[in-house]
Structures are given as C-alpha cells and as structure tokens.
Amino acid sequence: LITPSGLAYDEMKPADIVTGQQSSQGPTELRYRAHVAFSTAYDLMKNLEKLHNRRKAVIWVSSGYDFNPFERARMEEMSRSFGNEAESDVSNDPSIRQQFQGTQFAMADLARELADVTKAANRANATLYTIDPRGLVAGPDIDDKVLENHMEEWNQYVRRTQDSLRTLAEETGGIAVVNQNDFDKALKRIDAETSDYYVLGYYSSNPDPLKKTRRIEVKTKRDGVTVWSRTSYSLRPTPAAAPAR
C-alpha cells in the first residue's frame, strides 16, 4: 500500500499549495511528498522483482500528482507577499517569473517519475491499482478562497492528478479507481483480478539491446473474453561502470 507521503495519507489542500513555500521547481512541500512516494514505490518494485514466478499487486492510494498546480494563483499569492496588489499583469513581472522559471519542466519531471515507476513495476511483474480517496470530485471546498477566481486551474489540477493515477495503472495492467464513490465495487474487482489470472512468459526474438522498451499484445481466440494485461515491458537499466581505482 503506497500513499502520497509513502507512509500515511495526508492530502495537501489547494490553500496549502498556493500559500506554501515555493521554489523554482514548484511548491516545495508538494514536490517533496511526491518524491518520497515515487522513491518508496521504486524501492518496493526493486524488492518485488526478487520474487519470481508469481504476479504481484500493489494498491496505491493517492490523490494523484501534478508538479505545477495553480501556477497563476501561486504567482498572485507571491505578488501579494511582495506588497503588489495588482494582479492583471502578475505573470509578466520579471521578479515573479524568475521564481517560477523551473516550473516549465514540471510536466517532463512528472512524466519521468511515472515512467521510472511503471517500468520498474513491469520488470517486477507487479500490477498497480490506484485509488483516489477524493471520490467523485465536484469542485474545491466552499471555504477555499484562494481558488475563487481560478476554477480553470482547479479543473486542470483535477484532470492532471487523475491522469497520473490512470497512467500508473494502465501502464502496468491495473485499473484506476478515480472520480467515483463506489470503492466497494472497485475493491471487489481488484480482488477478483488478483485471485484468478494467468502468468505468461516468452523469449523475445528481437536481439537489439538498444530497444529498451518492448510492446506486448495478448490475444485470445475464445469468444466473449476480454483480455486485460500490461502493454509493454522495459529492459533492466545497464549497471553503471565501477569507477577506476
């Protein structure tokens, strides 16, 4: 069981993200928690890889990941902290833009983290089942005043966080339980999938060592059957050369 902090579920509220400490890489606490969660997951996959000839399932409870949420709202909050109440041209303020210069790589950073974990999971034959404890997301809390004029950013945040959970699940052959309140039905499906399954193995006929990621497609000739499996696997990274003595 993996949660946002790697230990216990403790979701950050939008107000915590907007008003919290910022760095050139984005919200400091948010990025730290995400780093802990991904590091925990990656280490878990390396340990699961040592268990052979069986399928492993991991339930990942999280409200999802977005490394650069509410950018405009955070800029305005920082501008107010500098004593500037004008919000119309805050994104053009050089001093503010300098503080946010590293956030342009946030999407790429998140994509890399997701790829590293899903590749490790596939090598370990582990399926990730992601559960968003927020359930059906309608909108921010009524008392979340920091997002009063930023509903577009809120919707983008929800979409990105849910998409990150879908990526973790779909790339490893699992399911993402997002934007729904019927957790009982979802957990029963996860139980059914982890109780009855086939483990298939094969030797690749492609000797190219540079083709690190291999696509997989599983088909059946039986009528009325839906195949649910992972779609790829990645070769284990080449160990770094030992430093010369």
mmCIF file of C-alpha atoms in Angstrom:
data_model
loop_
_atom_site.group_PDB
_atom_site.id
_atom_site.type_symbol
_atom_site.label_atom_id
_atom_site.label_comp_id
_atom_site.label_asym_id
_atom_site.label_seq_id
_atom_site.Cartn_x
_atom_site.Cartn_y
_atom_site.Cartn_z
ATOM 1 C CA LEU A 1 0.000 0.000 0.000
ATOM 2 C CA ILE A 2 1.540 3.290 -1.153
ATOM 3 C CA THR A 3 0.232 6.714 -0.164
ATOM 4 C CA PRO A 4 1.268 10.321 -1.025
ATOM 5 C CA SER A 5 3.809 10.565 1.770
ATOM 6 C CA GLY A 6 4.879 6.958 1.453
ATOM 7 C CA LEU A 7 3.605 6.312 4.985
ATOM 8 C CA ALA A 8 0.150 7.729 5.652
ATOM 9 C CA TYR A 9 -2.471 9.516 3.621
ATOM 10 C CA ASP A 10 -2.411 13.273 4.260
ATOM 11 C CA GLU A 11 -3.640 15.261 1.272
ATOM 12 C CA MET A 12 -2.439 18.826 0.787
ATOM 13 C CA LYS A 13 -5.281 21.301 0.320
ATOM 14 C CA PRO A 14 -5.176 23.855 -2.529
ATOM 15 C CA ALA A 15 -4.644 26.616 0.031
ATOM 16 C CA ASP A 16 -1.594 24.764 1.373
ATOM 17 C CA ILE A 17 -0.172 24.524 -2.136
ATOM 18 C CA VAL A 18 -0.873 28.130 -3.113
ATOM 19 C CA THR A 19 0.284 29.774 0.107
ATOM 20 C CA GLY A 20 3.071 27.345 0.979
ATOM 21 C CA GLN A 21 6.781 27.729 0.359
ATOM 22 C CA GLN A 22 7.715 27.960 -3.321
ATOM 23 C CA SER A 23 10.915 27.198 -5.180
ATOM 24 C CA SER A 24 11.971 27.459 -8.804
ATOM 25 C CA GLN A 25 10.809 23.825 -9.164
ATOM 26 C CA GLY A 26 7.316 24.468 -7.814
ATOM 27 C CA PRO A 27 5.607 24.039 -4.419
ATOM 28 C CA THR A 28 8.331 22.740 -2.107
ATOM 29 C CA GLU A 29 6.260 20.504 0.168
ATOM 30 C CA LEU A 30 4.247 19.086 -2.729
ATOM 31 C CA ARG A 31 7.348 18.120 -4.687
ATOM 32 C CA TYR A 32 8.965 16.612 -1.578
ATOM 33 C CA ARG A 33 5.940 14.431 -0.817
ATOM 34 C CA ALA A 34 5.733 13.273 -4.420
ATOM 35 C CA HIS A 35 9.448 12.452 -4.407
ATOM 36 C CA VAL A 36 9.033 10.362 -1.243
ATOM 37 C CA ALA A 37 6.062 8.495 -2.739
ATOM 38 C CA PHE A 38 7.813 7.718 -6.028
ATOM 39 C CA SER A 39 11.058 6.744 -4.277
ATOM 40 C CA THR A 40 9.121 4.438 -1.951
ATOM 41 C CA ALA A 41 7.337 2.868 -4.917
ATOM 42 C CA TYR A 42 10.537 2.401 -6.892
ATOM 43 C CA ASP A 43 12.296 0.722 -3.957
ATOM 44 C CA LEU A 44 9.269 -1.524 -3.438
ATOM 45 C CA MET A 45 9.357 -2.610 -7.093
ATOM 46 C CA LYS A 46 13.049 -3.493 -6.822
ATOM 47 C CA ASN A 47 12.257 -5.702 -3.830
ATOM 48 C CA LEU A 48 9.248 -7.298 -5.551
ATOM 49 C CA GLU A 49 11.474 -8.131 -8.527
ATOM 50 C CA LYS A 50 13.240 -10.656 -6.293
ATOM 51 C CA LEU A 51 10.014 -12.702 -6.033
ATOM 52 C CA HIS A 52 9.864 -14.914 -9.117
ATOM 53 C CA ASN A 53 7.149 -16.843 -10.949
ATOM 54 C CA ARG A 54 4.210 -15.028 -9.463
ATOM 55 C CA ARG A 55 2.087 -11.996 -10.059
ATOM 56 C CA LYS A 56 2.221 -9.146 -7.566
ATOM 57 C CA ALA A 57 -0.435 -6.496 -6.922
ATOM 58 C CA VAL A 58 0.137 -3.106 -5.314
ATOM 59 C CA ILE A 59 -2.700 -0.833 -4.175
ATOM 60 C CA TRP A 60 -1.645 2.808 -4.481
ATOM 61 C CA VAL A 61 -3.896 5.242 -2.559
ATOM 62 C CA SER A 62 -3.278 8.806 -3.662
ATOM 63 C CA SER A 63 -4.999 11.979 -4.817
ATOM 64 C CA GLY A 64 -2.650 11.968 -7.790
ATOM 65 C CA TYR A 65 0.277 14.080 -8.880
ATOM 66 C CA ASP A 66 0.714 17.451 -10.549
ATOM 67 C CA PHE A 67 4.084 19.104 -10.057
ATOM 68 C CA ASN A 68 2.934 22.580 -11.115
ATOM 69 C CA PRO A 69 -0.654 23.139 -9.917
ATOM 70 C CA PHE A 70 -2.382 26.516 -9.609
ATOM 71 C CA GLU A 71 0.538 28.368 -11.190
ATOM 72 C CA ARG A 72 -1.357 31.623 -11.723
ATOM 73 C CA ALA A 73 -2.845 31.547 -8.219
ATOM 74 C CA ARG A 74 0.608 30.942 -6.745
ATOM 75 C CA MET A 75 2.048 33.828 -8.739
ATOM 76 C CA GLU A 76 -0.662 36.143 -7.441
ATOM 77 C CA GLU A 77 -0.081 34.982 -3.875
ATOM 78 C CA MET A 78 3.645 35.643 -4.219
ATOM 79 C CA SER A 79 2.929 39.049 -5.730
ATOM 80 C CA ARG A 80 0.762 39.939 -2.729
ATOM 81 C CA SER A 81 3.522 38.816 -0.391
ATOM 82 C CA PHE A 82 5.780 41.323 -2.180
ATOM 83 C CA GLY A 83 3.232 44.059 -1.469
ATOM 84 C CA ASN A 84 1.872 44.246 -5.011
ATOM 85 C CA GLU A 85 -1.926 44.068 -5.073
ATOM 86 C CA ALA A 86 -2.203 44.398 -8.861
ATOM 87 C CA GLU A 87 -2.952 41.006 -10.372
ATOM 88 C CA SER A 88 -3.606 41.792 -14.039
ATOM 89 C CA ASP A 89 -0.008 41.583 -15.212
ATOM 90 C CA VAL A 90 1.500 39.419 -12.476
ATOM 91 C CA SER A 91 2.719 36.792 -14.959
ATOM 92 C CA ASN A 92 4.815 39.472 -16.691
ATOM 93 C CA ASP A 93 6.542 40.580 -13.503
ATOM 94 C CA PRO A 94 10.248 39.636 -14.003
ATOM 95 C CA SER A 95 10.829 39.058 -10.295
ATOM 96 C CA ILE A 96 7.860 36.682 -10.106
ATOM 97 C CA ARG A 97 8.679 34.888 -13.354
ATOM 98 C CA GLN A 98 12.240 34.302 -12.123
ATOM 99 C CA GLN A 99 10.884 32.467 -9.081
ATOM 100 C CA PHE A 100 8.876 30.186 -11.405
ATOM 101 C CA GLN A 101 11.492 29.633 -14.113
ATOM 102 C CA GLY A 102 11.967 25.946 -13.352
ATOM 103 C CA THR A 103 8.270 25.045 -13.416
ATOM 104 C CA GLN A 104 8.306 24.830 -17.218
ATOM 105 C CA PHE A 105 9.919 21.395 -16.792
ATOM 106 C CA ALA A 106 7.327 20.178 -14.265
ATOM 107 C CA MET A 107 5.364 18.076 -16.762
ATOM 108 C CA ALA A 108 8.554 16.439 -18.049
ATOM 109 C CA ASP A 109 9.686 15.715 -14.473
ATOM 110 C CA LEU A 110 6.359 14.074 -13.653
ATOM 111 C CA ALA A 111 6.400 12.029 -16.864
ATOM 112 C CA ARG A 112 9.883 10.763 -15.996
ATOM 113 C CA GLU A 113 8.853 9.775 -12.465
ATOM 114 C CA LEU A 114 5.792 7.924 -13.763
ATOM 115 C CA ALA A 115 7.843 6.156 -16.442
ATOM 116 C CA ASP A 116 10.533 5.046 -13.980
ATOM 117 C CA VAL A 117 7.997 3.537 -11.581
ATOM 118 C CA THR A 118 5.866 1.797 -14.222
ATOM 119 C CA LYS A 119 8.937 0.332 -15.936
ATOM 120 C CA ALA A 120 10.187 -0.985 -12.596
ATOM 121 C CA ALA A 121 6.739 -2.434 -11.851
ATOM 122 C CA ASN A 122 6.607 -4.249 -15.183
ATOM 123 C CA ARG A 123 10.072 -5.716 -14.636
ATOM 124 C CA ALA A 124 8.889 -6.959 -11.243
ATOM 125 C CA ASN A 125 5.653 -8.364 -12.737
ATOM 126 C CA ALA A 126 3.733 -6.086 -10.368
ATOM 127 C CA THR A 127 0.356 -4.593 -11.229
ATOM 128 C CA LEU A 128 -0.528 -1.186 -9.800
ATOM 129 C CA TYR A 129 -4.096 -0.493 -8.729
ATOM 130 C CA THR A 130 -4.561 3.204 -7.982
ATOM 131 C CA ILE A 131 -7.344 4.568 -5.783
ATOM 132 C CA ASP A 132 -8.228 8.243 -5.488
ATOM 133 C CA PRO A 133 -9.754 8.697 -2.000
ATOM 134 C CA ARG A 134 -11.303 12.012 -3.093
ATOM 135 C CA GLY A 135 -14.040 10.019 -4.807
ATOM 136 C CA LEU A 136 -16.282 11.918 -7.186
ATOM 137 C CA VAL A 137 -14.657 15.352 -7.477
ATOM 138 C CA ALA A 138 -17.205 18.144 -7.929
ATOM 139 C CA GLY A 139 -15.169 21.222 -7.065
ATOM 140 C CA PRO A 140 -12.998 22.853 -4.405
ATOM 141 C CA ASP A 141 -14.264 23.342 -0.885
ATOM 142 C CA ILE A 142 -16.531 26.356 -0.444
ATOM 143 C CA ASP A 143 -14.104 27.892 2.055
ATOM 144 C CA ASP A 144 -11.161 27.569 -0.385
ATOM 145 C CA LYS A 145 -10.987 31.307 -1.098
ATOM 146 C CA VAL A 146 -7.616 31.094 -2.872
ATOM 147 C CA LEU A 147 -9.318 29.475 -5.878
ATOM 148 C CA GLU A 148 -12.313 31.810 -6.153
ATOM 149 C CA ASN A 149 -11.071 33.200 -9.478
ATOM 150 C CA HIS A 150 -9.181 30.127 -10.614
ATOM 151 C CA MET A 151 -11.734 27.450 -11.446
ATOM 152 C CA GLU A 152 -9.970 26.695 -14.726
ATOM 153 C CA GLU A 153 -6.791 25.922 -12.808
ATOM 154 C CA TRP A 154 -8.759 23.754 -10.397
ATOM 155 C CA ASN A 155 -10.249 21.714 -13.238
ATOM 156 C CA GLN A 156 -6.801 21.343 -14.800
ATOM 157 C CA TYR A 157 -5.387 20.190 -11.467
ATOM 158 C CA VAL A 158 -8.083 17.529 -11.054
ATOM 159 C CA ARG A 159 -7.590 16.306 -14.622
ATOM 160 C CA ARG A 160 -3.795 16.060 -14.306
ATOM 161 C CA THR A 161 -3.853 14.305 -10.935
ATOM 162 C CA GLN A 162 -6.406 11.764 -12.141
ATOM 163 C CA ASP A 163 -4.449 11.217 -15.364
ATOM 164 C CA SER A 164 -1.310 10.437 -13.346
ATOM 165 C CA LEU A 165 -3.182 7.692 -11.483
ATOM 166 C CA ARG A 166 -4.543 6.318 -14.759
ATOM 167 C CA THR A 167 -1.030 6.195 -16.182
ATOM 168 C CA LEU A 168 0.330 4.227 -13.217
ATOM 169 C CA ALA A 169 -2.468 1.685 -13.507
ATOM 170 C CA GLU A 170 -2.853 1.363 -17.274
ATOM 171 C CA GLU A 171 0.882 1.029 -17.955
ATOM 172 C CA THR A 172 1.087 -1.936 -15.555
ATOM 173 C CA GLY A 173 -2.144 -3.739 -16.421
ATOM 174 C CA GLY A 174 -4.128 -2.466 -13.429
ATOM 175 C CA ILE A 175 -7.159 -0.231 -13.027
ATOM 176 C CA ALA A 176 -7.507 3.316 -11.740
ATOM 177 C CA VAL A 177 -10.349 3.959 -9.326
ATOM 178 C CA VAL A 178 -10.847 7.671 -9.941
ATOM 179 C CA ASN A 179 -13.808 10.060 -9.924
ATOM 180 C CA GLN A 180 -16.156 7.534 -8.332
ATOM 181 C CA ASN A 181 -17.526 6.859 -4.862
ATOM 182 C CA ASP A 182 -18.237 3.130 -5.182
ATOM 183 C CA PHE A 183 -14.997 1.860 -3.662
ATOM 184 C CA ASP A 184 -16.607 -1.438 -2.611
ATOM 185 C CA LYS A 185 -17.262 -2.410 -6.233
ATOM 186 C CA ALA A 186 -13.729 -1.402 -7.254
ATOM 187 C CA LEU A 187 -12.112 -3.369 -4.430
ATOM 188 C CA LYS A 188 -14.145 -6.453 -5.337
ATOM 189 C CA ARG A 189 -12.905 -6.169 -8.924
ATOM 190 C CA ILE A 190 -9.310 -5.873 -7.715
ATOM 191 C CA ASP A 191 -9.828 -8.930 -5.508
ATOM 192 C CA ALA A 192 -11.252 -10.891 -8.440
ATOM 193 C CA GLU A 193 -8.360 -9.939 -10.723
ATOM 194 C CA THR A 194 -5.726 -10.876 -8.178
ATOM 195 C CA SER A 195 -7.431 -14.190 -7.348
ATOM 196 C CA ASP A 196 -7.678 -15.626 -10.877
ATOM 197 C CA TYR A 197 -5.107 -14.892 -13.552
ATOM 198 C CA TYR A 198 -2.646 -16.394 -15.999
ATOM 199 C CA VAL A 199 1.104 -15.828 -15.871
ATOM 200 C CA LEU A 200 2.578 -15.913 -19.386
ATOM 201 C CA GLY A 201 6.244 -15.837 -20.313
ATOM 202 C CA TYR A 202 8.186 -15.727 -23.564
ATOM 203 C CA TYR A 203 11.629 -15.124 -25.004
ATOM 204 C CA SER A 204 11.965 -12.107 -27.280
ATOM 205 C CA SER A 205 13.182 -12.711 -30.816
ATOM 206 C CA ASN A 206 14.488 -9.145 -31.058
ATOM 207 C CA PRO A 207 18.203 -9.119 -30.117
ATOM 208 C CA ASP A 208 18.570 -5.317 -30.394
ATOM 209 C CA PRO A 209 19.935 -4.190 -26.965
ATOM 210 C CA LEU A 210 19.094 -0.562 -27.768
ATOM 211 C CA LYS A 211 15.381 -1.285 -27.918
ATOM 212 C CA LYS A 212 14.812 -0.907 -24.203
ATOM 213 C CA THR A 213 11.004 -0.877 -24.231
ATOM 214 C CA ARG A 214 9.119 -3.753 -25.870
ATOM 215 C CA ARG A 215 5.412 -3.591 -26.671
ATOM 216 C CA ILE A 216 3.209 -6.527 -25.662
ATOM 217 C CA GLU A 217 -0.157 -7.549 -27.067
ATOM 218 C CA VAL A 218 -2.036 -10.552 -25.677
ATOM 219 C CA LYS A 219 -4.888 -12.041 -27.722
ATOM 220 C CA THR A 220 -7.257 -14.978 -27.277
ATOM 221 C CA LYS A 221 -9.366 -16.941 -29.750
ATOM 222 C CA ARG A 222 -12.064 -17.639 -27.167
ATOM 223 C CA ASP A 223 -15.309 -15.758 -27.800
ATOM 224 C CA GLY A 224 -16.736 -13.427 -25.188
ATOM 225 C CA VAL A 225 -13.420 -12.915 -23.392
ATOM 226 C CA THR A 226 -11.767 -9.568 -22.676
ATOM 227 C CA VAL A 227 -8.006 -9.662 -22.168
ATOM 228 C CA TRP A 228 -6.621 -7.256 -19.580
ATOM 229 C CA SER A 229 -2.819 -7.217 -19.484
ATOM 230 C CA ARG A 230 0.149 -4.885 -19.443
ATOM 231 C CA THR A 231 1.085 -3.397 -22.781
ATOM 232 C CA SER A 232 4.876 -3.223 -22.529
ATOM 233 C CA TYR A 233 7.964 -4.018 -20.512
ATOM 234 C CA SER A 234 11.368 -2.373 -20.291
ATOM 235 C CA LEU A 235 14.765 -3.980 -20.088
ATOM 236 C CA ARG A 236 16.666 -3.555 -16.852
ATOM 237 C CA PRO A 237 18.981 -0.485 -16.966
ATOM 238 C CA THR A 238 22.617 -1.254 -17.637
ATOM 239 C CA PRO A 239 24.560 -1.048 -14.323
ATOM 240 C CA ALA A 240 26.875 1.935 -14.066
ATOM 241 C CA ALA A 241 30.534 1.138 -14.587
ATOM 242 C CA ALA A 242 32.592 0.969 -11.423
ATOM 243 C CA PRO A 243 34.926 3.945 -11.018
ATOM 244 C CA ALA A 244 38.552 3.276 -11.902
ATOM 245 C CA ARG A 245 40.897 2.925 -8.960
#
